[in-house]
Coordinates of C-alpha atoms in Angstrom, one line a residue:
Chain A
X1 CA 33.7 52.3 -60.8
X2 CA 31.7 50.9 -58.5
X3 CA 28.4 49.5 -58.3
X4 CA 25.8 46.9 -57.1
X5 CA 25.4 43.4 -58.9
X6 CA 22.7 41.5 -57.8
X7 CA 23.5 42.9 -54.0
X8 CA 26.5 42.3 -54.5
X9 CA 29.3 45.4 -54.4
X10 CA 31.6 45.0 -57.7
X11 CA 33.7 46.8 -59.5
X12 CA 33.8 48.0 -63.6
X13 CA 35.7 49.4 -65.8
X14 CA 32.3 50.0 -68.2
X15 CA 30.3 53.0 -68.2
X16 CA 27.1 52.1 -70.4
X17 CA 24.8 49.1 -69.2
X18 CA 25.3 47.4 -72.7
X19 CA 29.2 47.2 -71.7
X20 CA 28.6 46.4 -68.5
X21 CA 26.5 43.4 -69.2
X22 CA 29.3 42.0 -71.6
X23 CA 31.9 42.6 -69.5
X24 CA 30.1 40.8 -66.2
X25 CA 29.6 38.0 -68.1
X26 CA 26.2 37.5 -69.6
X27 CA 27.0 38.1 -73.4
X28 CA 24.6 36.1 -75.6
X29 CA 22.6 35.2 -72.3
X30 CA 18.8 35.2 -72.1
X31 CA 18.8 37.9 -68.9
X32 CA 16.5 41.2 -68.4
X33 CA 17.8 44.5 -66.6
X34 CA 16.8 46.7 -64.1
X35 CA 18.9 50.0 -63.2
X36 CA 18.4 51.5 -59.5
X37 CA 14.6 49.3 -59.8
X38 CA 13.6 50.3 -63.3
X39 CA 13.2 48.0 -66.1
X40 CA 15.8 48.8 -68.9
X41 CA 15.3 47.0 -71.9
X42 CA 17.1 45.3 -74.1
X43 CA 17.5 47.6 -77.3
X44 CA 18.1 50.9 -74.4
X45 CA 20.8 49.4 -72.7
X46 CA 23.5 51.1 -75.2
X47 CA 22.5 54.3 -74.3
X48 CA 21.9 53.9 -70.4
X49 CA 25.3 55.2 -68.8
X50 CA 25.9 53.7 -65.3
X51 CA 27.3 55.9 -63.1
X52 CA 29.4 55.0 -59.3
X53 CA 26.8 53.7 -56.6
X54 CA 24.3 52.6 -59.6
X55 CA 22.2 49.0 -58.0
X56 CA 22.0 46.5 -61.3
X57 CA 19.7 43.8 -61.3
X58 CA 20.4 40.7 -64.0
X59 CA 17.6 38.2 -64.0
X60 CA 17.2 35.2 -66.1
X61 CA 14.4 32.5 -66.2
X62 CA 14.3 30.2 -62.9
X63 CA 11.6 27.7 -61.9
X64 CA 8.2 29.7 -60.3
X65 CA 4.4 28.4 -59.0
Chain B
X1 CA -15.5 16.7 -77.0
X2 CA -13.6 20.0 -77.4
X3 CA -14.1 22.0 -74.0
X4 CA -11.7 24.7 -74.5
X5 CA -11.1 27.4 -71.9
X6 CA -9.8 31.1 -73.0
X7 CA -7.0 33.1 -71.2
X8 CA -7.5 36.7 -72.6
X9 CA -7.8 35.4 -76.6
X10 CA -5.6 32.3 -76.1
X11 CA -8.0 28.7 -76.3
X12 CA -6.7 25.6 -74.6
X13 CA -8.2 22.2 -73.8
X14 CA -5.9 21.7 -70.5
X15 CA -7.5 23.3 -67.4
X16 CA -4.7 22.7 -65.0
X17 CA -2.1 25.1 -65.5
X18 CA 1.8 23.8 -63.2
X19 CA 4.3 25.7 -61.6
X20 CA 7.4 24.4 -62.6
X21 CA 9.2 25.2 -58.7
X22 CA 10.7 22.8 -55.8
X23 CA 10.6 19.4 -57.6
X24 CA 13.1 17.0 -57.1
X25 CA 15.1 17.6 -60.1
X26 CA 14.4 19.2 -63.6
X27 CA 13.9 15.5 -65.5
X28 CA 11.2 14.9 -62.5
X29 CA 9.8 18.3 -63.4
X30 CA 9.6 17.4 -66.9
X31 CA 8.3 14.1 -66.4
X32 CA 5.5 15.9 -64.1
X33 CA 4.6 18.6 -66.8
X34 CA 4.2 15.5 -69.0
X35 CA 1.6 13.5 -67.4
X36 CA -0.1 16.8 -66.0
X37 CA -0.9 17.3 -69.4
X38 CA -0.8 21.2 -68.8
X39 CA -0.4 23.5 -72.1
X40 CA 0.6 26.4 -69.6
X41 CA 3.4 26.5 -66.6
X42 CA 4.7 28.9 -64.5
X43 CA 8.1 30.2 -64.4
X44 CA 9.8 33.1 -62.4
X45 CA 12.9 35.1 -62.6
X46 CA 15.7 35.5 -60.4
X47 CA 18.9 37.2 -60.4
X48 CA 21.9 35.5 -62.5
X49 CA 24.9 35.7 -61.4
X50 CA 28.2 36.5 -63.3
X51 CA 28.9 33.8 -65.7
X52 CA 26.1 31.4 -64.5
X53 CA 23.9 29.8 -66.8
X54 CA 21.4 27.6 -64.1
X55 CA 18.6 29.9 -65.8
X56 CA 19.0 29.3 -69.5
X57 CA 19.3 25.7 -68.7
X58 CA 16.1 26.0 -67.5
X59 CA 14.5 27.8 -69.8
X60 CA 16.2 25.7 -72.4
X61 CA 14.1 22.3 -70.8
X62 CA 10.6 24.6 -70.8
X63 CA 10.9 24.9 -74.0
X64 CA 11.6 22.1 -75.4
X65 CA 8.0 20.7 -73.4
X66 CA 6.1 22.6 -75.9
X67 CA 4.4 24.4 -73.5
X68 CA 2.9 28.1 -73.1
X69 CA 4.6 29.9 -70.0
X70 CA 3.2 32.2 -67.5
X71 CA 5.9 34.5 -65.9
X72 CA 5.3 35.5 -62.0
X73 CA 6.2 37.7 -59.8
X74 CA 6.3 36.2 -57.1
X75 CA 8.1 37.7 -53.9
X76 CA 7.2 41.4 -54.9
X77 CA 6.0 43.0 -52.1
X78 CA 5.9 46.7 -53.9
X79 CA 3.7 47.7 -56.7
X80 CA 7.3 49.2 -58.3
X81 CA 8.3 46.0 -57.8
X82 CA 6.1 43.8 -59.3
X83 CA 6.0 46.2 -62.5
X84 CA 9.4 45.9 -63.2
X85 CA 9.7 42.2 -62.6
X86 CA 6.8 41.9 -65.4
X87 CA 8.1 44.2 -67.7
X88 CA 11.5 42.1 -67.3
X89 CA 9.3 38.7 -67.4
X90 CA 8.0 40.1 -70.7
X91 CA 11.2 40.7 -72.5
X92 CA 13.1 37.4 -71.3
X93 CA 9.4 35.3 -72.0
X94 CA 8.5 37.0 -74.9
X95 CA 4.5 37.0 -73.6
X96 CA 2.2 39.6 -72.6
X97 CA 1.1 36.9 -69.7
X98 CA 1.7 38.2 -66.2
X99 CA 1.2 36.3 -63.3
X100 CA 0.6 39.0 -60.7
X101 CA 1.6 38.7 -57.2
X102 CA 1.3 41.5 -55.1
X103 CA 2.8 39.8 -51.3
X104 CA 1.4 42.2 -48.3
X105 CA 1.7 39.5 -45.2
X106 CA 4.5 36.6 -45.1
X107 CA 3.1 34.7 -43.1
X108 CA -0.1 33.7 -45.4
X109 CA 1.5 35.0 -48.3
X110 CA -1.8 36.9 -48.7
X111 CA -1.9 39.0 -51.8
X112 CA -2.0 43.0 -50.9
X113 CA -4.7 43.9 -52.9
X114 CA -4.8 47.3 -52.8
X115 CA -1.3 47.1 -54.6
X116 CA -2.5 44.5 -56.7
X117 CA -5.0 46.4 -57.8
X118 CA -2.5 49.2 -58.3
X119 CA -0.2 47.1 -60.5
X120 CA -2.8 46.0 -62.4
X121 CA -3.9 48.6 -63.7
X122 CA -0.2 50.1 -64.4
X123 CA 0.1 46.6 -66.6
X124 CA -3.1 46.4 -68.2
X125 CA -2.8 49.8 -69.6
X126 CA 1.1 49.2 -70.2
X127 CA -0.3 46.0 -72.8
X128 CA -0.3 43.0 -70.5
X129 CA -2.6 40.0 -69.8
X130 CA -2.7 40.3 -66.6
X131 CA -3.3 37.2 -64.4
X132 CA -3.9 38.5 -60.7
X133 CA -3.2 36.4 -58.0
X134 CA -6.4 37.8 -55.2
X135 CA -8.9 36.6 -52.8
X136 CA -12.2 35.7 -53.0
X137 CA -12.8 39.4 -52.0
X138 CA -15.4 40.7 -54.1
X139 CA -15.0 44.1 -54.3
X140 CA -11.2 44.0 -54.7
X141 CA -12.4 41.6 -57.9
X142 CA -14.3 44.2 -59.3
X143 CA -11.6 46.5 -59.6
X144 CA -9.6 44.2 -61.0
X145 CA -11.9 43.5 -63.7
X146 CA -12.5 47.7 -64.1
X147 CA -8.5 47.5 -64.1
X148 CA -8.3 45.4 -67.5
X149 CA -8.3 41.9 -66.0
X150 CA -10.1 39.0 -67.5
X151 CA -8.5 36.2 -65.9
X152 CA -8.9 36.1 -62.1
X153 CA -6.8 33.9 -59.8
X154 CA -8.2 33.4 -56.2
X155 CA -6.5 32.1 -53.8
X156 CA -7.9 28.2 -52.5
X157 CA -6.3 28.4 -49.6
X158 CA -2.3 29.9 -48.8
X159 CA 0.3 29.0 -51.7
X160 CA 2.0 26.0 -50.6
X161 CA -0.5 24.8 -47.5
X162 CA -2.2 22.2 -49.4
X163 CA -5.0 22.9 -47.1
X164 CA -8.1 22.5 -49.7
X165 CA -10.6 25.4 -50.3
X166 CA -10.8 27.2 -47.4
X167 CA -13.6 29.6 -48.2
X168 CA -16.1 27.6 -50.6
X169 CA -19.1 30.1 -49.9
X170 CA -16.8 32.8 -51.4
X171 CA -15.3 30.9 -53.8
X172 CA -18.9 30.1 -54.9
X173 CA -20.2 33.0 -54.7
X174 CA -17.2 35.1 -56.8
X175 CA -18.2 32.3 -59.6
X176 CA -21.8 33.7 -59.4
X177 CA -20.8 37.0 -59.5
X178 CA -18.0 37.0 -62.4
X179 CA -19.9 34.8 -64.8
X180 CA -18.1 36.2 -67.7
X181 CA -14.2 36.4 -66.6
X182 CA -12.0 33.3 -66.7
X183 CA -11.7 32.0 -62.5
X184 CA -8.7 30.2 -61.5
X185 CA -8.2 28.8 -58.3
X186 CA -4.6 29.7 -57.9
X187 CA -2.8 27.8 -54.7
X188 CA -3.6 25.9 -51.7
X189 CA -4.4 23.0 -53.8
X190 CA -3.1 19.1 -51.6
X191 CA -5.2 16.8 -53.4
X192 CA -6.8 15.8 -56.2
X193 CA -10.3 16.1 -54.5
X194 CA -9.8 20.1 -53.9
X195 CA -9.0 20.1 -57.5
X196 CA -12.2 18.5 -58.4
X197 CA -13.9 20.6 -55.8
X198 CA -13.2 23.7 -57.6
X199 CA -14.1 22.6 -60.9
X200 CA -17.3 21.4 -59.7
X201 CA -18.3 24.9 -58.9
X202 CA -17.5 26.2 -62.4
X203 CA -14.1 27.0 -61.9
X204 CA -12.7 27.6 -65.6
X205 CA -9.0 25.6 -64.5
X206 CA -7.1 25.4 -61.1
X207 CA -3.5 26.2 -60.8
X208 CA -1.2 24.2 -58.3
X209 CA 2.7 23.3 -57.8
X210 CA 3.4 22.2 -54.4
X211 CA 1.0 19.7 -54.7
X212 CA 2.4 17.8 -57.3
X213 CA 6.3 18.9 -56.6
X214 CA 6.1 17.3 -53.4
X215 CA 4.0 14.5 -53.8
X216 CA 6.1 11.6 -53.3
X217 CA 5.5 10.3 -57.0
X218 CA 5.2 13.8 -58.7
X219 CA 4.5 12.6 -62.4
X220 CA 1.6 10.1 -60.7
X221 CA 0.6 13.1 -59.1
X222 CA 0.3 15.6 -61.9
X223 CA -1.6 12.5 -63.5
X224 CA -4.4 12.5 -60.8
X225 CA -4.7 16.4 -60.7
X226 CA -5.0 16.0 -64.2
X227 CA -8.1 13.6 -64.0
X228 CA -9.5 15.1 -61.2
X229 CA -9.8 18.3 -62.9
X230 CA -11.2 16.2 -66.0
X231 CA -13.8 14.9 -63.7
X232 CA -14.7 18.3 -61.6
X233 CA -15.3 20.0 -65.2
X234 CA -17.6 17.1 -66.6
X235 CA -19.8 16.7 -63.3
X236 CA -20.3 20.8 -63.5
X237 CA -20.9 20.9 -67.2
X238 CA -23.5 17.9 -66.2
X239 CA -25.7 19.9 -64.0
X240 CA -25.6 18.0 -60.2
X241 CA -28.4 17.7 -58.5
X242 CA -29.4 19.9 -55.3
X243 CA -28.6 18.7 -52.5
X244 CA -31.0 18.3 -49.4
X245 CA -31.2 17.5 -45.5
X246 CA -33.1 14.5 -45.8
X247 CA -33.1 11.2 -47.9
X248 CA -35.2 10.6 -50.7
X249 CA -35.3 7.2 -52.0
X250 CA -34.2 6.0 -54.8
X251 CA -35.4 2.9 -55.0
X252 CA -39.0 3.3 -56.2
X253 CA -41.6 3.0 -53.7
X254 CA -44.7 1.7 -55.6
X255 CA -45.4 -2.1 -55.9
X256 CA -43.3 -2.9 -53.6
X257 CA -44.0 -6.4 -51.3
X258 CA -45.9 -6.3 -48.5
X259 CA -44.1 -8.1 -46.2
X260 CA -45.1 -7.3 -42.7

């Protein structure tokens, strides 16, 4: 299906958030997620299902002031 | 002498807290954190992408400096915003510290306090430290501190300008008024002398990055904010004198020679 990483229009084949964060990538990554702009954390993610047109964020730690 | 300073129930000898943003290169950044001497930086979060790993490199390097991090969120210009960047700051950081940044005008990057104060109270009852990033506005103060906060972070002058304190009557005057909560003047910081500035008014620490990030020697830099902060702290802890219009000599007057 489709949905939004980062902005960016991309295509999965998974349908939970957990899968989908494996599958995109960031297995074993230090990264937080956010689902259409709402936190998800990380022990929910198995049991958030993603559905077509969904907007993921995946952040991880970057320099800030 | 111990001279300690509290962020919520956390005691640390370093008043200058360092962004960790736009330096050179991340051994430069390290080197800078170094001789800054801070116990606490600042770090962000920003989207990953597929299979990158720029962001657990860095966070690899933070924490191998042995330092305390305070997560922003800077670039929020929405109170929805800005709560789900902390709550995703507090999961990847493992701290209750929040760094709140509430944008409401690019151009100044003036905090929009009435989201601020919004936010802040969404976080503060959610379990966070909050660590707002405001004016000198008063009243917008006051409901930050009725919101939970007790750490406030006024601006000195816009984040990144290096322009100095450009309000010291306010800045002076929210030190009267907030006696009890931990000040921080939070950006606008050039030089070591607007460091020292604030700390001479009973600032509790002073936050910068550009400042030192940009010097062109950042580590000697971070070195001189450090001792000017040292310096600012000791002349307010020692009671300066008043100031006055006219001279007063100090050379004294009696038994002098008289010469004419």
């Amino acid at each position: 299906m489709k949905i939004t990483l980062n902005g960016e229009a991309t295509e999965i084949i998974a349908t939970t958030l957990d899968a989908a964060v494996d599958e995109l990538g960031y297995t074993g990554k230090i990264v937080a997620t956010a689902v259409n702009g709402d936190f998800v954390a990380r022990e929910a993610r198995g049991e958030t299902m993603l559905v077509e047109g969904d907007r993921l964020e995946v952040v991880a730690p970057l320099q800030g002031g | 002498m111990s001279d300690p300073v509290t962020f919520y129930d956390t005691a640390v000898e370093s008043r200058l807290l360092l962004g960790t943003a736009l330096y050179p290169s991340p051994a430069i950044m390290a080197e800078a954190i170094k001789a800054s001497g801070a116990e606490i930086v600042t770090v962000s979060l920003r989207r990953e992408a597929a299979g990158g790993g720029a962001g657990q490199a860095f966070w690899d390097l933070v924490r191998s400096l042995d330092v305390r991090v305070l997560p922003n969120t800077a670039g929020c210009h929405t109170v929805k915003e800005a709560v789900t960047t902390a709550h995703m700051a507090r999961e990847v950081f493992g701290t209750p510290w929040i760094k709140l940044e509430v944008i409401g005008e690019d151009d100044t990057l003036q905090p929009d306090l009435f989201g601020l104060v919004e936010a802040a109270r969404i976080l503060s009852d959610d379990g966070f430290d909050v660590f707002p990033y405001t004016t000198e506005d008063l009243v917008a103060a006051e409901r930050l501190v009725h919101a939970g906060c007790r750490v406030l972070m006024p601006w000195g002058a816009p984040i990144g300008s290096g322009l100095g304190l450009a309000n010291h009557t306010g800045l002076k005057r929210m030190r009267a008024h907030f006696p009890e909560a931990t000040l921080v003047v939070d950006a606008g910081i050039g030089l070591p002398s607007h460091a020292a500035a604030a700390m001479e008014m009973g600032y509790d620490a002073v936050l910068l990055n550009t400042a030192v990030a940009k010097a062109g020697d950042p580590a000697a830099m971070a070195g001189a904010m450090a001792g000017a902060v040292t310096a600012g702290r000791a002349g307010y802890l020692a009671d300066p004198m008043e100031a006055r219009e006219m001279a007063a000599p100090s050379t004294p007057v009696m038994g002098k020679a008289f010469l004419s």
